Amino acid sequence: MRESRLQSKIISYLKANGIYYVNTYGSGMTAKGVPDLLICLNGKFIAFECKVDNNGMQPDQKIHEIRIKRSKGKHYCPRTLNEAVQIIEKERGRSIE
């Protein structure tokens, strides 16, 4: 699966659950390395850098991760829709079995 396909699946889940997000993918105005999805959930700032297979984060993406965490935000790198849903539901205070 391509990363863009994973992003689309996560976006569908966010929309279906009324969760605010911004998709930064594909914008020529976005700074290099900005996470793919910026989410506001229960007042928390959460960033998703979507990756598939063995793809790792690039150095500029890691810099954003460090800055987000330093600012007390959350940064995740989900590789599947199921992983993203588990993260979202955990942050909502719900658990999924």
PDB file of N, CA, C and O in Angstrom, residues 9-15 17-21 37 39-42 44 46-48 76 78 80-96:
ATOM      1  N   LYS A   9      -7.272   6.460   3.990  1.00  0.00           N
ATOM      2  CA  LYS A   9      -8.049   5.603   4.905  1.00  0.00           C
ATOM      3  C   LYS A   9      -8.168   6.250   6.286  1.00  0.00           C
ATOM      4  O   LYS A   9      -9.225   6.227   6.902  1.00  0.00           O
ATOM      5  N   ILE A  10      -7.067   6.825   6.764  1.00  0.00           N
ATOM      6  CA  ILE A  10      -7.098   7.480   8.077  1.00  0.00           C
ATOM      7  C   ILE A  10      -8.015   8.704   8.023  1.00  0.00           C
ATOM      8  O   ILE A  10      -8.812   8.935   8.943  1.00  0.00           O
ATOM      9  N   ILE A  11      -7.946   9.464   6.954  1.00  0.00           N
ATOM     10  CA  ILE A  11      -8.811  10.636   6.788  1.00  0.00           C
ATOM     11  C   ILE A  11     -10.278  10.223   6.804  1.00  0.00           C
ATOM     12  O   ILE A  11     -11.107  10.874   7.445  1.00  0.00           O
ATOM     13  N   SER A  12     -10.611   9.136   6.133  1.00  0.00           N
ATOM     14  CA  SER A  12     -11.996   8.644   6.143  1.00  0.00           C
ATOM     15  C   SER A  12     -12.451   8.332   7.562  1.00  0.00           C
ATOM     16  O   SER A  12     -13.573   8.646   7.946  1.00  0.00           O
ATOM     17  N   TYR A  13     -11.574   7.730   8.346  1.00  0.00           N
ATOM     18  CA  TYR A  13     -11.900   7.410   9.738  1.00  0.00           C
ATOM     19  C   TYR A  13     -12.093   8.695  10.547  1.00  0.00           C
ATOM     20  O   TYR A  13     -13.053   8.809  11.323  1.00  0.00           O
ATOM     21  N   LEU A  14     -11.201   9.653  10.373  1.00  0.00           N
ATOM     22  CA  LEU A  14     -11.315  10.917  11.101  1.00  0.00           C
ATOM     23  C   LEU A  14     -12.621  11.626  10.750  1.00  0.00           C
ATOM     24  O   LEU A  14     -13.338  12.094  11.640  1.00  0.00           O
ATOM     25  N   LYS A  15     -12.950  11.684   9.456  1.00  0.00           N
ATOM     26  CA  LYS A  15     -14.200  12.325   9.017  1.00  0.00           C
ATOM     27  C   LYS A  15     -15.416  11.620   9.613  1.00  0.00           C
ATOM     28  O   LYS A  15     -16.340  12.272  10.101  1.00  0.00           O
ATOM     29  N   ASN A  17     -15.713  10.110  12.257  1.00  0.00           N
ATOM     30  CA  ASN A  17     -15.809  10.298  13.699  1.00  0.00           C
ATOM     31  C   ASN A  17     -15.809  11.765  14.110  1.00  0.00           C
ATOM     32  O   ASN A  17     -15.700  12.078  15.293  1.00  0.00           O
ATOM     33  N   GLY A  18     -15.928  12.663  13.136  1.00  0.00           N
ATOM     34  CA  GLY A  18     -16.028  14.088  13.427  1.00  0.00           C
ATOM     35  C   GLY A  18     -14.797  14.669  14.087  1.00  0.00           C
ATOM     36  O   GLY A  18     -14.897  15.596  14.894  1.00  0.00           O
ATOM     37  N   ILE A  19     -13.634  14.156  13.743  1.00  0.00           N
ATOM     38  CA  ILE A  19     -12.377  14.602  14.350  1.00  0.00           C
ATOM     39  C   ILE A  19     -11.708  15.610  13.413  1.00  0.00           C
ATOM     40  O   ILE A  19     -11.522  15.349  12.226  1.00  0.00           O
ATOM     41  N   TYR A  20     -11.331  16.760  13.957  1.00  0.00           N
ATOM     42  CA  TYR A  20     -10.692  17.817  13.168  1.00  0.00           C
ATOM     43  C   TYR A  20      -9.280  17.393  12.780  1.00  0.00           C
ATOM     44  O   TYR A  20      -8.512  16.891  13.606  1.00  0.00           O
ATOM     45  N   TYR A  21      -8.948  17.638  11.513  1.00  0.00           N
ATOM     46  CA  TYR A  21      -7.611  17.330  11.017  1.00  0.00           C
ATOM     47  C   TYR A  21      -7.264  18.272   9.864  1.00  0.00           C
ATOM     48  O   TYR A  21      -8.146  18.887   9.255  1.00  0.00           O
ATOM     49  N   LEU A  37      -0.585  14.444   8.612  1.00  0.00           N
ATOM     50  CA  LEU A  37      -1.873  14.805   9.208  1.00  0.00           C
ATOM     51  C   LEU A  37      -1.658  15.497  10.545  1.00  0.00           C
ATOM     52  O   LEU A  37      -0.918  14.993  11.400  1.00  0.00           O
ATOM     53  N   ILE A  39      -3.810  16.761  13.734  1.00  0.00           N
ATOM     54  CA  ILE A  39      -5.105  16.428  14.319  1.00  0.00           C
ATOM     55  C   ILE A  39      -5.279  17.155  15.640  1.00  0.00           C
ATOM     56  O   ILE A  39      -4.333  17.262  16.425  1.00  0.00           O
ATOM     57  N   CYS A  40      -6.500  17.647  15.878  1.00  0.00           N
ATOM     58  CA  CYS A  40      -6.852  18.193  17.184  1.00  0.00           C
ATOM     59  C   CYS A  40      -7.912  17.269  17.765  1.00  0.00           C
ATOM     60  O   CYS A  40      -8.998  17.120  17.208  1.00  0.00           O
ATOM     61  N   LEU A  41      -7.591  16.627  18.879  1.00  0.00           N
ATOM     62  CA  LEU A  41      -8.475  15.638  19.480  1.00  0.00           C
ATOM     63  C   LEU A  41      -8.555  15.883  20.984  1.00  0.00           C
ATOM     64  O   LEU A  41      -7.552  15.770  21.687  1.00  0.00           O
ATOM     65  N   ASN A  42      -9.733  16.242  21.444  1.00  0.00           N
ATOM     66  CA  ASN A  42      -9.930  16.523  22.875  1.00  0.00           C
ATOM     67  C   ASN A  42      -8.919  17.550  23.379  1.00  0.00           C
ATOM     68  O   ASN A  42      -8.375  17.437  24.469  1.00  0.00           O
ATOM     69  N   LYS A  44      -5.968  18.059  22.309  1.00  0.00           N
ATOM     70  CA  LYS A  44      -4.587  17.614  22.155  1.00  0.00           C
ATOM     71  C   LYS A  44      -4.132  17.800  20.712  1.00  0.00           C
ATOM     72  O   LYS A  44      -4.887  17.546  19.774  1.00  0.00           O
ATOM     73  N   ILE A  46      -2.011  16.344  17.839  1.00  0.00           N
ATOM     74  CA  ILE A  46      -1.473  15.038  17.454  1.00  0.00           C
ATOM     75  C   ILE A  46      -1.047  15.104  15.995  1.00  0.00           C
ATOM     76  O   ILE A  46      -1.806  15.564  15.143  1.00  0.00           O
ATOM     77  N   ALA A  47       0.155  14.638  15.719  1.00  0.00           N
ATOM     78  CA  ALA A  47       0.664  14.611  14.349  1.00  0.00           C
ATOM     79  C   ALA A  47       0.876  13.165  13.924  1.00  0.00           C
ATOM     80  O   ALA A  47       1.368  12.344  14.701  1.00  0.00           O
ATOM     81  N   PHE A  48       0.483  12.872  12.677  1.00  0.00           N
ATOM     82  CA  PHE A  48       0.723  11.560  12.085  1.00  0.00           C
ATOM     83  C   PHE A  48       1.642  11.720  10.886  1.00  0.00           C
ATOM     84  O   PHE A  48       1.347  12.487   9.968  1.00  0.00           O
ATOM     85  N   TYR A  76       3.086  10.546  16.038  1.00  0.00           N
ATOM     86  CA  TYR A  76       3.038   9.108  15.786  1.00  0.00           C
ATOM     87  C   TYR A  76       3.362   8.835  14.331  1.00  0.00           C
ATOM     88  O   TYR A  76       3.178   9.693  13.471  1.00  0.00           O
ATOM     89  N   PRO A  78       2.050   5.963  12.224  1.00  0.00           N
ATOM     90  CA  PRO A  78       1.284   4.738  11.980  1.00  0.00           C
ATOM     91  C   PRO A  78       1.616   4.127  10.620  1.00  0.00           C
ATOM     92  O   PRO A  78       1.868   4.841   9.654  1.00  0.00           O
ATOM     93  N   THR A  80      -0.379   1.292   9.558  1.00  0.00           N
ATOM     94  CA  THR A  80      -1.614   0.658   9.099  1.00  0.00           C
ATOM     95  C   THR A  80      -2.798   1.468   9.613  1.00  0.00           C
ATOM     96  O   THR A  80      -2.664   2.232  10.586  1.00  0.00           O
ATOM     97  N   LEU A  81      -3.959   1.269   8.995  1.00  0.00           N
ATOM     98  CA  LEU A  81      -5.171   1.923   9.488  1.00  0.00           C
ATOM     99  C   LEU A  81      -5.480   1.451  10.898  1.00  0.00           C
ATOM    100  O   LEU A  81      -5.819   2.263  11.761  1.00  0.00           O
ATOM    101  N   ASN A  82      -5.337   0.168  11.152  1.00  0.00           N
ATOM    102  CA  ASN A  82      -5.621  -0.371  12.480  1.00  0.00           C
ATOM    103  C   ASN A  82      -4.747   0.295  13.544  1.00  0.00           C
ATOM    104  O   ASN A  82      -5.228   0.655  14.625  1.00  0.00           O
ATOM    105  N   GLU A  83      -3.478   0.487  13.246  1.00  0.00           N
ATOM    106  CA  GLU A  83      -2.574   1.152  14.195  1.00  0.00           C
ATOM    107  C   GLU A  83      -3.028   2.591  14.447  1.00  0.00           C
ATOM    108  O   GLU A  83      -3.058   3.056  15.588  1.00  0.00           O
ATOM    109  N   ALA A  84      -3.403   3.296  13.388  1.00  0.00           N
ATOM    110  CA  ALA A  84      -3.872   4.676  13.534  1.00  0.00           C
ATOM    111  C   ALA A  84      -5.143   4.738  14.375  1.00  0.00           C
ATOM    112  O   ALA A  84      -5.270   5.594  15.254  1.00  0.00           O
ATOM    113  N   VAL A  85      -6.084   3.822  14.131  1.00  0.00           N
ATOM    114  CA  VAL A  85      -7.339   3.788  14.898  1.00  0.00           C
ATOM    115  C   VAL A  85      -7.048   3.524  16.372  1.00  0.00           C
ATOM    116  O   VAL A  85      -7.627   4.170  17.250  1.00  0.00           O
ATOM    117  N   GLN A  86      -6.150   2.606  16.651  1.00  0.00           N
ATOM    118  CA  GLN A  86      -5.793   2.321  18.047  1.00  0.00           C
ATOM    119  C   GLN A  86      -5.203   3.552  18.731  1.00  0.00           C
ATOM    120  O   GLN A  86      -5.525   3.843  19.887  1.00  0.00           O
ATOM    121  N   ILE A  87      -4.350   4.286  18.034  1.00  0.00           N
ATOM    122  CA  ILE A  87      -3.750   5.507  18.582  1.00  0.00           C
ATOM    123  C   ILE A  87      -4.844   6.538  18.863  1.00  0.00           C
ATOM    124  O   ILE A  87      -4.899   7.130  19.946  1.00  0.00           O
ATOM    125  N   ILE A  88      -5.713   6.751  17.885  1.00  0.00           N
ATOM    126  CA  ILE A  88      -6.781   7.746  18.022  1.00  0.00           C
ATOM    127  C   ILE A  88      -7.690   7.397  19.193  1.00  0.00           C
ATOM    128  O   ILE A  88      -8.002   8.259  20.027  1.00  0.00           O
ATOM    129  N   GLU A  89      -8.101   6.154  19.268  1.00  0.00           N
ATOM    130  CA  GLU A  89      -9.020   5.750  20.338  1.00  0.00           C
ATOM    131  C   GLU A  89      -8.338   5.798  21.698  1.00  0.00           C
ATOM    132  O   GLU A  89      -8.966   6.161  22.696  1.00  0.00           O
ATOM    133  N   LYS A  90      -7.066   5.482  21.767  1.00  0.00           N
ATOM    134  CA  LYS A  90      -6.313   5.622  23.025  1.00  0.00           C
ATOM    135  C   LYS A  90      -6.280   7.085  23.452  1.00  0.00           C
ATOM    136  O   LYS A  90      -6.507   7.407  24.620  1.00  0.00           O
ATOM    137  N   GLU A  91      -6.017   7.978  22.497  1.00  0.00           N
ATOM    138  CA  GLU A  91      -5.979   9.413  22.807  1.00  0.00           C
ATOM    139  C   GLU A  91      -7.353   9.949  23.178  1.00  0.00           C
ATOM    140  O   GLU A  91      -7.459  10.940  23.889  1.00  0.00           O
ATOM    141  N   ARG A  92      -8.404   9.310  22.696  1.00  0.00           N
ATOM    142  CA  ARG A  92      -9.775   9.691  23.063  1.00  0.00           C
ATOM    143  C   ARG A  92     -10.155   9.158  24.447  1.00  0.00           C
ATOM    144  O   ARG A  92     -11.200   9.509  24.982  1.00  0.00           O
ATOM    145  N   GLY A  93      -9.324   8.260  24.982  1.00  0.00           N
ATOM    146  CA  GLY A  93      -9.632   7.665  26.274  1.00  0.00           C
ATOM    147  C   GLY A  93     -10.469   6.410  26.144  1.00  0.00           C
ATOM    148  O   GLY A  93     -11.075   5.957  27.106  1.00  0.00           O
ATOM    149  N   ARG A  94     -10.486   5.853  24.961  1.00  0.00           N
ATOM    150  CA  ARG A  94     -11.215   4.612  24.699  1.00  0.00           C
ATOM    151  C   ARG A  94     -10.219   3.523  24.373  1.00  0.00           C
ATOM    152  O   ARG A  94      -9.150   3.784  23.885  1.00  0.00           O
ATOM    153  N   SER A  95     -10.600   2.300  24.615  1.00  0.00           N
ATOM    154  CA  SER A  95      -9.722   1.206  24.231  1.00  0.00           C
ATOM    155  C   SER A  95     -10.422   0.334  23.203  1.00  0.00           C
ATOM    156  O   SER A  95     -11.641   0.176  23.232  1.00  0.00           O
ATOM    157  N   ILE A  96      -9.639  -0.190  22.296  1.00  0.00           N
ATOM    158  CA  ILE A  96     -10.156  -1.088  21.264  1.00  0.00           C
ATOM    159  C   ILE A  96      -9.477  -2.432  21.446  1.00  0.00           C
ATOM    160  O   ILE A  96      -8.265  -2.503  21.557  1.00  0.00           O
TER     161      ILE A  96
END
